[in-house]
Amino acid sequence: MADNASSVLAEELNVDENTLLGQWRKKAYDQNADKKALQNFWSQYFETEKGIYAQLLADPDTVVSGTVKELAERFGIDVETMVGFLDGINDSLKEANPIETMTADTVVNLGFDKALLYKNMVDAKADWLYGLPQWDAIFSKDEQHSLLIEARKANTIVKPKKIGRNDPCPCGSGKKYKYCCGR
């Protein structure tokens, strides 16, 4: 089972290691890295990410853009960490960035869809992000709760009621299922 999980992770991260994104993912998802070092890496990253989101959410209608290098300088982080941030936010952007092929000089933007970003944070179980106080100025508590419920429902699998052999056939024929569509 562990081998299967490793191969699935490798497929998800199948990005050229010579690209900025490939270098980030190789470092961030290194299966051979010391567990404590990797845990420290992610703890530091999550704090950095939280700070960037706090700044973006303080003025959510202003689209921040620039080269990857310029944005890294603006937020006081290295280019590699900025690439990780761009990888995380890309699914929440109104216009996706070319993260697979970007270089330090690629112009990117952080124009995000507020509701989608909130739901993606819930989906990622990133309570340190969807719990940021800046959300209170964007969405009311009721709206936040509705988005939270909507995001959680999107990942809930609901199995349909099983039709019994002697139940009426769902096609509406009036026959028992076993004599109609159940054959």
PDB file of N, CA and C in Angstrom, residues 72-171:
ATOM      1  N   ALA A  72       8.228  37.606  -4.886  1.00  0.00           N
ATOM      2  CA  ALA A  72       9.002  37.035  -3.783  1.00  0.00           C
ATOM      3  C   ALA A  72       9.622  38.162  -2.953  1.00  0.00           C
ATOM      4  N   GLU A  73      10.182  39.154  -3.622  1.00  0.00           N
ATOM      5  CA  GLU A  73      10.776  40.303  -2.927  1.00  0.00           C
ATOM      6  C   GLU A  73       9.700  41.091  -2.181  1.00  0.00           C
ATOM      7  N   ARG A  74       8.558  41.276  -2.813  1.00  0.00           N
ATOM      8  CA  ARG A  74       7.462  42.034  -2.189  1.00  0.00           C
ATOM      9  C   ARG A  74       7.011  41.397  -0.887  1.00  0.00           C
ATOM     10  N   PHE A  75       6.937  40.055  -0.856  1.00  0.00           N
ATOM     11  CA  PHE A  75       6.482  39.356   0.337  1.00  0.00           C
ATOM     12  C   PHE A  75       7.632  38.920   1.249  1.00  0.00           C
ATOM     13  N   GLY A  76       8.862  39.264   0.875  1.00  0.00           N
ATOM     14  CA  GLY A  76      10.010  38.980   1.722  1.00  0.00           C
ATOM     15  C   GLY A  76      10.361  37.502   1.834  1.00  0.00           C
ATOM     16  N   ILE A  77      10.214  36.776   0.714  1.00  0.00           N
ATOM     17  CA  ILE A  77      10.535  35.347   0.698  1.00  0.00           C
ATOM     18  C   ILE A  77      11.432  35.034  -0.486  1.00  0.00           C
ATOM     19  N   ASP A  78      11.959  33.817  -0.511  1.00  0.00           N
ATOM     20  CA  ASP A  78      12.790  33.424  -1.645  1.00  0.00           C
ATOM     21  C   ASP A  78      11.898  32.973  -2.804  1.00  0.00           C
ATOM     22  N   VAL A  79      12.471  32.919  -3.984  1.00  0.00           N
ATOM     23  CA  VAL A  79      11.727  32.563  -5.198  1.00  0.00           C
ATOM     24  C   VAL A  79      11.120  31.164  -5.074  1.00  0.00           C
ATOM     25  N   GLU A  80      11.865  30.224  -4.510  1.00  0.00           N
ATOM     26  CA  GLU A  80      11.365  28.852  -4.379  1.00  0.00           C
ATOM     27  C   GLU A  80      10.087  28.802  -3.543  1.00  0.00           C
ATOM     28  N   THR A  81      10.056  29.528  -2.431  1.00  0.00           N
ATOM     29  CA  THR A  81       8.862  29.570  -1.584  1.00  0.00           C
ATOM     30  C   THR A  81       7.714  30.247  -2.310  1.00  0.00           C
ATOM     31  N   MET A  82       8.022  31.276  -3.094  1.00  0.00           N
ATOM     32  CA  MET A  82       6.979  31.951  -3.885  1.00  0.00           C
ATOM     33  C   MET A  82       6.370  30.981  -4.888  1.00  0.00           C
ATOM     34  N   VAL A  83       7.200  30.129  -5.476  1.00  0.00           N
ATOM     35  CA  VAL A  83       6.708  29.123  -6.418  1.00  0.00           C
ATOM     36  C   VAL A  83       5.752  28.168  -5.704  1.00  0.00           C
ATOM     37  N   GLY A  84       6.098  27.780  -4.486  1.00  0.00           N
ATOM     38  CA  GLY A  84       5.206  26.918  -3.701  1.00  0.00           C
ATOM     39  C   GLY A  84       3.879  27.596  -3.432  1.00  0.00           C
ATOM     40  N   PHE A  85       3.929  28.882  -3.103  1.00  0.00           N
ATOM     41  CA  PHE A  85       2.704  29.634  -2.871  1.00  0.00           C
ATOM     42  C   PHE A  85       1.870  29.696  -4.142  1.00  0.00           C
ATOM     43  N   LEU A  86       2.510  29.986  -5.272  1.00  0.00           N
ATOM     44  CA  LEU A  86       1.802  30.054  -6.559  1.00  0.00           C
ATOM     45  C   LEU A  86       1.183  28.709  -6.914  1.00  0.00           C
ATOM     46  N   ASP A  87       1.882  27.630  -6.589  1.00  0.00           N
ATOM     47  CA  ASP A  87       1.353  26.287  -6.830  1.00  0.00           C
ATOM     48  C   ASP A  87       0.081  26.079  -6.018  1.00  0.00           C
ATOM     49  N   GLY A  88       0.079  26.548  -4.777  1.00  0.00           N
ATOM     50  CA  GLY A  88      -1.082  26.365  -3.909  1.00  0.00           C
ATOM     51  C   GLY A  88      -2.285  27.203  -4.278  1.00  0.00           C
ATOM     52  N   ILE A  89      -2.054  28.425  -4.723  1.00  0.00           N
ATOM     53  CA  ILE A  89      -3.173  29.338  -4.993  1.00  0.00           C
ATOM     54  C   ILE A  89      -3.698  29.202  -6.423  1.00  0.00           C
ATOM     55  N   ASN A  90      -2.964  28.533  -7.291  1.00  0.00           N
ATOM     56  CA  ASN A  90      -3.287  28.530  -8.718  1.00  0.00           C
ATOM     57  C   ASN A  90      -4.717  28.071  -9.023  1.00  0.00           C
ATOM     58  N   ASP A  91      -5.234  27.087  -8.295  1.00  0.00           N
ATOM     59  CA  ASP A  91      -6.594  26.594  -8.545  1.00  0.00           C
ATOM     60  C   ASP A  91      -7.671  27.587  -8.115  1.00  0.00           C
ATOM     61  N   SER A  92      -7.292  28.598  -7.356  1.00  0.00           N
ATOM     62  CA  SER A  92      -8.253  29.584  -6.870  1.00  0.00           C
ATOM     63  C   SER A  92      -8.208  30.898  -7.646  1.00  0.00           C
ATOM     64  N   LEU A  93      -7.359  30.965  -8.651  1.00  0.00           N
ATOM     65  CA  LEU A  93      -7.204  32.195  -9.411  1.00  0.00           C
ATOM     66  C   LEU A  93      -8.266  32.320 -10.501  1.00  0.00           C
ATOM     67  N   LYS A  94      -8.621  33.535 -10.819  1.00  0.00           N
ATOM     68  CA  LYS A  94      -9.560  33.776 -11.923  1.00  0.00           C
ATOM     69  C   LYS A  94      -8.914  33.406 -13.243  1.00  0.00           C
ATOM     70  N   GLU A  95      -7.610  33.628 -13.340  1.00  0.00           N
ATOM     71  CA  GLU A  95      -6.844  33.266 -14.533  1.00  0.00           C
ATOM     72  C   GLU A  95      -5.588  32.540 -14.059  1.00  0.00           C
ATOM     73  N   ALA A  96      -5.491  31.252 -14.360  1.00  0.00           N
ATOM     74  CA  ALA A  96      -4.374  30.427 -13.872  1.00  0.00           C
ATOM     75  C   ALA A  96      -3.039  30.913 -14.430  1.00  0.00           C
ATOM     76  N   ASN A  97      -2.011  30.766 -13.618  1.00  0.00           N
ATOM     77  CA  ASN A  97      -0.655  31.102 -14.033  1.00  0.00           C
ATOM     78  C   ASN A  97       0.004  29.880 -14.672  1.00  0.00           C
ATOM     79  N   PRO A  98       0.984  30.072 -15.550  1.00  0.00           N
ATOM     80  CA  PRO A  98       1.671  28.940 -16.192  1.00  0.00           C
ATOM     81  C   PRO A  98       2.723  28.345 -15.250  1.00  0.00           C
ATOM     82  N   ILE A  99       2.284  27.761 -14.143  1.00  0.00           N
ATOM     83  CA  ILE A  99       3.226  27.346 -13.109  1.00  0.00           C
ATOM     84  C   ILE A  99       4.188  26.247 -13.545  1.00  0.00           C
ATOM     85  N   GLU A 100       3.776  25.400 -14.481  1.00  0.00           N
ATOM     86  CA  GLU A 100       4.652  24.306 -14.916  1.00  0.00           C
ATOM     87  C   GLU A 100       5.872  24.809 -15.689  1.00  0.00           C
ATOM     88  N   THR A 101       5.741  25.958 -16.331  1.00  0.00           N
ATOM     89  CA  THR A 101       6.823  26.445 -17.194  1.00  0.00           C
ATOM     90  C   THR A 101       7.417  27.776 -16.733  1.00  0.00           C
ATOM     91  N   MET A 102       6.971  28.298 -15.605  1.00  0.00           N
ATOM     92  CA  MET A 102       7.417  29.630 -15.217  1.00  0.00           C
ATOM     93  C   MET A 102       8.879  29.666 -14.772  1.00  0.00           C
ATOM     94  N   THR A 103       9.465  30.828 -14.983  1.00  0.00           N
ATOM     95  CA  THR A 103      10.819  31.119 -14.531  1.00  0.00           C
ATOM     96  C   THR A 103      10.706  32.282 -13.547  1.00  0.00           C
ATOM     97  N   ALA A 104      11.805  32.696 -12.990  1.00  0.00           N
ATOM     98  CA  ALA A 104      11.798  33.817 -12.049  1.00  0.00           C
ATOM     99  C   ALA A 104      11.313  35.101 -12.722  1.00  0.00           C
ATOM    100  N   ASP A 105      11.438  35.169 -14.047  1.00  0.00           N
ATOM    101  CA  ASP A 105      11.037  36.377 -14.784  1.00  0.00           C
ATOM    102  C   ASP A 105       9.640  36.295 -15.399  1.00  0.00           C
ATOM    103  N   THR A 106       8.917  35.217 -15.147  1.00  0.00           N
ATOM    104  CA  THR A 106       7.560  35.069 -15.664  1.00  0.00           C
ATOM    105  C   THR A 106       6.621  36.000 -14.898  1.00  0.00           C
ATOM    106  N   VAL A 107       5.805  36.739 -15.631  1.00  0.00           N
ATOM    107  CA  VAL A 107       4.820  37.616 -15.004  1.00  0.00           C
ATOM    108  C   VAL A 107       3.617  36.766 -14.601  1.00  0.00           C
ATOM    109  N   VAL A 108       3.238  36.877 -13.341  1.00  0.00           N
ATOM    110  CA  VAL A 108       2.100  36.127 -12.803  1.00  0.00           C
ATOM    111  C   VAL A 108       1.175  37.106 -12.085  1.00  0.00           C
ATOM    112  N   ASN A 109      -0.043  36.652 -11.833  1.00  0.00           N
ATOM    113  CA  ASN A 109      -0.976  37.493 -11.088  1.00  0.00           C
ATOM    114  C   ASN A 109      -1.633  36.672  -9.997  1.00  0.00           C
ATOM    115  N   LEU A 110      -2.101  37.362  -8.975  1.00  0.00           N
ATOM    116  CA  LEU A 110      -2.764  36.707  -7.846  1.00  0.00           C
ATOM    117  C   LEU A 110      -4.211  37.154  -7.728  1.00  0.00           C
ATOM    118  N   GLY A 111      -4.874  37.341  -8.879  1.00  0.00           N
ATOM    119  CA  GLY A 111      -6.284  37.725  -8.890  1.00  0.00           C
ATOM    120  C   GLY A 111      -7.131  36.507  -8.586  1.00  0.00           C
ATOM    121  N   PHE A 112      -7.561  36.384  -7.346  1.00  0.00           N
ATOM    122  CA  PHE A 112      -8.272  35.183  -6.914  1.00  0.00           C
ATOM    123  C   PHE A 112      -9.773  35.395  -6.810  1.00  0.00           C
ATOM    124  N   ASP A 113     -10.492  34.295  -6.963  1.00  0.00           N
ATOM    125  CA  ASP A 113     -11.934  34.253  -6.750  1.00  0.00           C
ATOM    126  C   ASP A 113     -12.112  34.025  -5.245  1.00  0.00           C
ATOM    127  N   LYS A 114     -12.708  34.975  -4.555  1.00  0.00           N
ATOM    128  CA  LYS A 114     -12.784  34.921  -3.089  1.00  0.00           C
ATOM    129  C   LYS A 114     -13.498  33.664  -2.581  1.00  0.00           C
ATOM    130  N   ALA A 115     -14.655  33.368  -3.129  1.00  0.00           N
ATOM    131  CA  ALA A 115     -15.417  32.204  -2.663  1.00  0.00           C
ATOM    132  C   ALA A 115     -14.671  30.907  -2.971  1.00  0.00           C
ATOM    133  N   LEU A 116     -14.099  30.818  -4.156  1.00  0.00           N
ATOM    134  CA  LEU A 116     -13.353  29.620  -4.536  1.00  0.00           C
ATOM    135  C   LEU A 116     -12.124  29.438  -3.656  1.00  0.00           C
ATOM    136  N   LEU A 117     -11.432  30.524  -3.359  1.00  0.00           N
ATOM    137  CA  LEU A 117     -10.261  30.450  -2.484  1.00  0.00           C
ATOM    138  C   LEU A 117     -10.665  29.939  -1.107  1.00  0.00           C
ATOM    139  N   TYR A 118     -11.740  30.481  -0.567  1.00  0.00           N
ATOM    140  CA  TYR A 118     -12.210  30.049   0.754  1.00  0.00           C
ATOM    141  C   TYR A 118     -12.539  28.558   0.744  1.00  0.00           C
ATOM    142  N   LYS A 119     -13.285  28.120  -0.282  1.00  0.00           N
ATOM    143  CA  LYS A 119     -13.663  26.700  -0.361  1.00  0.00           C
ATOM    144  C   LYS A 119     -12.445  25.805  -0.557  1.00  0.00           C
ATOM    145  N   ASN A 120     -11.461  26.249  -1.338  1.00  0.00           N
ATOM    146  CA  ASN A 120     -10.246  25.459  -1.525  1.00  0.00           C
ATOM    147  C   ASN A 120      -9.446  25.351  -0.229  1.00  0.00           C
ATOM    148  N   MET A 121      -9.469  26.397   0.577  1.00  0.00           N
ATOM    149  CA  MET A 121      -8.797  26.348   1.881  1.00  0.00           C
ATOM    150  C   MET A 121      -9.495  25.342   2.796  1.00  0.00           C
ATOM    151  N   VAL A 122     -10.817  25.329   2.749  1.00  0.00           N
ATOM    152  CA  VAL A 122     -11.578  24.349   3.541  1.00  0.00           C
ATOM    153  C   VAL A 122     -11.267  22.948   3.044  1.00  0.00           C
ATOM    154  N   ASP A 123     -11.248  22.781   1.726  1.00  0.00           N
ATOM    155  CA  ASP A 123     -10.961  21.485   1.116  1.00  0.00           C
ATOM    156  C   ASP A 123      -9.572  20.976   1.516  1.00  0.00           C
ATOM    157  N   ALA A 124      -8.619  21.891   1.641  1.00  0.00           N
ATOM    158  CA  ALA A 124      -7.255  21.521   2.021  1.00  0.00           C
ATOM    159  C   ALA A 124      -7.123  21.333   3.535  1.00  0.00           C
ATOM    160  N   LYS A 125      -8.227  21.537   4.249  1.00  0.00           N
ATOM    161  CA  LYS A 125      -8.237  21.439   5.707  1.00  0.00           C
ATOM    162  C   LYS A 125      -7.230  22.402   6.336  1.00  0.00           C
ATOM    163  N   ALA A 126      -7.103  23.578   5.718  1.00  0.00           N
ATOM    164  CA  ALA A 126      -6.170  24.609   6.178  1.00  0.00           C
ATOM    165  C   ALA A 126      -6.912  25.615   7.053  1.00  0.00           C
ATOM    166  N   ASP A 127      -7.282  25.191   8.262  1.00  0.00           N
ATOM    167  CA  ASP A 127      -8.056  26.059   9.143  1.00  0.00           C
ATOM    168  C   ASP A 127      -7.293  27.320   9.541  1.00  0.00           C
ATOM    169  N   TRP A 128      -5.965  27.280   9.497  1.00  0.00           N
ATOM    170  CA  TRP A 128      -5.174  28.473   9.789  1.00  0.00           C
ATOM    171  C   TRP A 128      -5.333  29.520   8.689  1.00  0.00           C
ATOM    172  N   LEU A 129      -5.852  29.100   7.529  1.00  0.00           N
ATOM    173  CA  LEU A 129      -6.068  30.032   6.423  1.00  0.00           C
ATOM    174  C   LEU A 129      -7.531  30.461   6.331  1.00  0.00           C
ATOM    175  N   TYR A 130      -8.457  29.513   6.346  1.00  0.00           N
ATOM    176  CA  TYR A 130      -9.855  29.936   6.243  1.00  0.00           C
ATOM    177  C   TYR A 130     -10.360  30.505   7.562  1.00  0.00           C
ATOM    178  N   GLY A 131      -9.544  30.432   8.604  1.00  0.00           N
ATOM    179  CA  GLY A 131      -9.881  31.038   9.883  1.00  0.00           C
ATOM    180  C   GLY A 131      -9.252  32.413  10.081  1.00  0.00           C
ATOM    181  N   LEU A 132      -8.561  32.918   9.071  1.00  0.00           N
ATOM    182  CA  LEU A 132      -7.935  34.241   9.188  1.00  0.00           C
ATOM    183  C   LEU A 132      -9.001  35.310   9.446  1.00  0.00           C
ATOM    184  N   PRO A 133      -8.716  36.261  10.324  1.00  0.00           N
ATOM    185  CA  PRO A 133      -9.710  37.299  10.629  1.00  0.00           C
ATOM    186  C   PRO A 133     -10.047  38.199   9.438  1.00  0.00           C
ATOM    187  N   GLN A 134      -9.183  38.252   8.444  1.00  0.00           N
ATOM    188  CA  GLN A 134      -9.445  39.087   7.266  1.00  0.00           C
ATOM    189  C   GLN A 134     -10.688  38.620   6.505  1.00  0.00           C
ATOM    190  N   TRP A 135     -11.047  37.348   6.636  1.00  0.00           N
ATOM    191  CA  TRP A 135     -12.243  36.844   5.955  1.00  0.00           C
ATOM    192  C   TRP A 135     -13.506  37.537   6.467  1.00  0.00           C
ATOM    193  N   ASP A 136     -13.489  37.990   7.737  1.00  0.00           N
ATOM    194  CA  ASP A 136     -14.672  38.625   8.323  1.00  0.00           C
ATOM    195  C   ASP A 136     -15.057  39.913   7.597  1.00  0.00           C
ATOM    196  N   ALA A 137     -14.072  40.581   6.989  1.00  0.00           N
ATOM    197  CA  ALA A 137     -14.361  41.803   6.229  1.00  0.00           C
ATOM    198  C   ALA A 137     -14.841  41.490   4.810  1.00  0.00           C
ATOM    199  N   ILE A 138     -14.646  40.244   4.391  1.00  0.00           N
ATOM    200  CA  ILE A 138     -15.018  39.839   3.032  1.00  0.00           C
ATOM    201  C   ILE A 138     -16.375  39.156   3.020  1.00  0.00           C
ATOM    202  N   PHE A 139     -16.562  38.202   3.947  1.00  0.00           N
ATOM    203  CA  PHE A 139     -17.811  37.447   4.040  1.00  0.00           C
ATOM    204  C   PHE A 139     -18.356  37.539   5.462  1.00  0.00           C
ATOM    205  N   SER A 140     -19.687  37.603   5.569  1.00  0.00           N
ATOM    206  CA  SER A 140     -20.298  37.557   6.900  1.00  0.00           C
ATOM    207  C   SER A 140     -20.091  36.160   7.477  1.00  0.00           C
ATOM    208  N   LYS A 141     -20.336  36.015   8.758  1.00  0.00           N
ATOM    209  CA  LYS A 141     -20.187  34.696   9.407  1.00  0.00           C
ATOM    210  C   LYS A 141     -21.120  33.675   8.744  1.00  0.00           C
ATOM    211  N   ASP A 142     -22.329  34.095   8.390  1.00  0.00           N
ATOM    212  CA  ASP A 142     -23.276  33.195   7.726  1.00  0.00           C
ATOM    213  C   ASP A 142     -22.757  32.759   6.355  1.00  0.00           C
ATOM    214  N   GLU A 143     -22.185  33.718   5.600  1.00  0.00           N
ATOM    215  CA  GLU A 143     -21.628  33.375   4.290  1.00  0.00           C
ATOM    216  C   GLU A 143     -20.436  32.428   4.432  1.00  0.00           C
ATOM    217  N   GLN A 144     -19.601  32.683   5.420  1.00  0.00           N
ATOM    218  CA  GLN A 144     -18.458  31.793   5.662  1.00  0.00           C
ATOM    219  C   GLN A 144     -18.948  30.382   6.007  1.00  0.00           C
ATOM    220  N   HIS A 145     -19.974  30.322   6.836  1.00  0.00           N
ATOM    221  CA  HIS A 145     -20.520  29.016   7.216  1.00  0.00           C
ATOM    222  C   HIS A 145     -21.107  28.302   5.998  1.00  0.00           C
ATOM    223  N   SER A 146     -21.828  29.033   5.149  1.00  0.00           N
ATOM    224  CA  SER A 146     -22.404  28.430   3.938  1.00  0.00           C
ATOM    225  C   SER A 146     -21.313  27.912   3.005  1.00  0.00           C
ATOM    226  N   LEU A 147     -20.242  28.696   2.840  1.00  0.00           N
ATOM    227  CA  LEU A 147     -19.122  28.254   1.999  1.00  0.00           C
ATOM    228  C   LEU A 147     -18.436  27.033   2.592  1.00  0.00           C
ATOM    229  N   LEU A 148     -18.309  27.009   3.911  1.00  0.00           N
ATOM    230  CA  LEU A 148     -17.708  25.868   4.598  1.00  0.00           C
ATOM    231  C   LEU A 148     -18.529  24.601   4.362  1.00  0.00           C
ATOM    232  N   ILE A 149     -19.831  24.702   4.531  1.00  0.00           N
ATOM    233  CA  ILE A 149     -20.725  23.554   4.326  1.00  0.00           C
ATOM    234  C   ILE A 149     -20.685  23.110   2.868  1.00  0.00           C
ATOM    235  N   GLU A 150     -20.733  24.078   1.945  1.00  0.00           N
ATOM    236  CA  GLU A 150     -20.695  23.765   0.515  1.00  0.00           C
ATOM    237  C   GLU A 150     -19.398  23.036   0.145  1.00  0.00           C
ATOM    238  N   ALA A 151     -18.280  23.492   0.679  1.00  0.00           N
ATOM    239  CA  ALA A 151     -16.983  22.860   0.383  1.00  0.00           C
ATOM    240  C   ALA A 151     -16.923  21.444   0.948  1.00  0.00           C
ATOM    241  N   ARG A 152     -17.451  21.271   2.130  1.00  0.00           N
ATOM    242  CA  ARG A 152     -17.424  19.930   2.738  1.00  0.00           C
ATOM    243  C   ARG A 152     -18.367  18.972   2.021  1.00  0.00           C
ATOM    244  N   LYS A 153     -19.519  19.471   1.575  1.00  0.00           N
ATOM    245  CA  LYS A 153     -20.457  18.621   0.843  1.00  0.00           C
ATOM    246  C   LYS A 153     -19.888  18.179  -0.497  1.00  0.00           C
ATOM    247  N   ALA A 154     -19.074  19.024  -1.106  1.00  0.00           N
ATOM    248  CA  ALA A 154     -18.498  18.707  -2.412  1.00  0.00           C
ATOM    249  C   ALA A 154     -17.608  17.471  -2.349  1.00  0.00           C
ATOM    250  N   ASN A 155     -17.069  17.178  -1.183  1.00  0.00           N
ATOM    251  CA  ASN A 155     -16.187  16.020  -1.032  1.00  0.00           C
ATOM    252  C   ASN A 155     -16.855  14.849  -0.338  1.00  0.00           C
ATOM    253  N   THR A 156     -18.157  14.960  -0.111  1.00  0.00           N
ATOM    254  CA  THR A 156     -18.887  13.882   0.535  1.00  0.00           C
ATOM    255  C   THR A 156     -19.502  12.980  -0.523  1.00  0.00           C
ATOM    256  N   ILE A 157     -19.222  11.717  -0.412  1.00  0.00           N
ATOM    257  CA  ILE A 157     -19.773  10.748  -1.358  1.00  0.00           C
ATOM    258  C   ILE A 157     -21.078  10.217  -0.782  1.00  0.00           C
ATOM    259  N   VAL A 158     -22.152  10.376  -1.538  1.00  0.00           N
ATOM    260  CA  VAL A 158     -23.457   9.896  -1.119  1.00  0.00           C
ATOM    261  C   VAL A 158     -23.811   8.700  -1.985  1.00  0.00           C
ATOM    262  N   LYS A 159     -23.944   7.555  -1.343  1.00  0.00           N
ATOM    263  CA  LYS A 159     -24.311   6.348  -2.088  1.00  0.00           C
ATOM    264  C   LYS A 159     -25.819   6.350  -2.296  1.00  0.00           C
ATOM    265  N   PRO A 160     -26.250   6.038  -3.504  1.00  0.00           N
ATOM    266  CA  PRO A 160     -27.694   5.984  -3.750  1.00  0.00           C
ATOM    267  C   PRO A 160     -28.309   4.796  -3.012  1.00  0.00           C
ATOM    268  N   LYS A 161     -29.598   4.923  -2.693  1.00  0.00           N
ATOM    269  CA  LYS A 161     -30.294   3.851  -2.009  1.00  0.00           C
ATOM    270  C   LYS A 161     -30.304   2.622  -2.913  1.00  0.00           C
ATOM    271  N   LYS A 162     -29.954   1.481  -2.326  1.00  0.00           N
ATOM    272  CA  LYS A 162     -29.924   0.245  -3.090  1.00  0.00           C
ATOM    273  C   LYS A 162     -31.356  -0.222  -3.343  1.00  0.00           C
ATOM    274  N   ILE A 163     -31.587  -0.622  -4.559  1.00  0.00           N
ATOM    275  CA  ILE A 163     -32.921  -1.102  -4.933  1.00  0.00           C
ATOM    276  C   ILE A 163     -33.003  -2.581  -4.588  1.00  0.00           C
ATOM    277  N   GLY A 164     -34.003  -2.937  -3.807  1.00  0.00           N
ATOM    278  CA  GLY A 164     -34.211  -4.344  -3.454  1.00  0.00           C
ATOM    279  C   GLY A 164     -34.883  -5.082  -4.596  1.00  0.00           C
ATOM    280  N   ARG A 165     -34.698  -6.401  -4.622  1.00  0.00           N
ATOM    281  CA  ARG A 165     -35.292  -7.214  -5.698  1.00  0.00           C
ATOM    282  C   ARG A 165     -36.811  -7.054  -5.777  1.00  0.00           C
ATOM    283  N   ASN A 166     -37.456  -6.920  -4.627  1.00  0.00           N
ATOM    284  CA  ASN A 166     -38.910  -6.863  -4.601  1.00  0.00           C
ATOM    285  C   ASN A 166     -39.472  -5.447  -4.553  1.00  0.00           C
ATOM    286  N   ASP A 167     -38.580  -4.438  -4.664  1.00  0.00           N
ATOM    287  CA  ASP A 167     -39.033  -3.044  -4.688  1.00  0.00           C
ATOM    288  C   ASP A 167     -39.620  -2.726  -6.057  1.00  0.00           C
ATOM    289  N   PRO A 168     -40.495  -1.705  -6.117  1.00  0.00           N
ATOM    290  CA  PRO A 168     -40.999  -1.287  -7.427  1.00  0.00           C
ATOM    291  C   PRO A 168     -39.832  -0.811  -8.299  1.00  0.00           C
ATOM    292  N   CYS A 169     -39.891  -1.094  -9.569  1.00  0.00           N
ATOM    293  CA  CYS A 169     -38.820  -0.730 -10.486  1.00  0.00           C
ATOM    294  C   CYS A 169     -38.772   0.795 -10.633  1.00  0.00           C
ATOM    295  N   PRO A 170     -37.567   1.387 -10.558  1.00  0.00           N
ATOM    296  CA  PRO A 170     -37.458   2.839 -10.659  1.00  0.00           C
ATOM    297  C   PRO A 170     -37.800   3.395 -12.051  1.00  0.00           C
ATOM    298  N   CYS A 171     -37.945   2.517 -13.049  1.00  0.00           N
ATOM    299  CA  CYS A 171     -38.276   3.003 -14.388  1.00  0.00           C
ATOM    300  C   CYS A 171     -39.730   3.434 -14.484  1.00  0.00           C
TER     301      CYS A 171
END
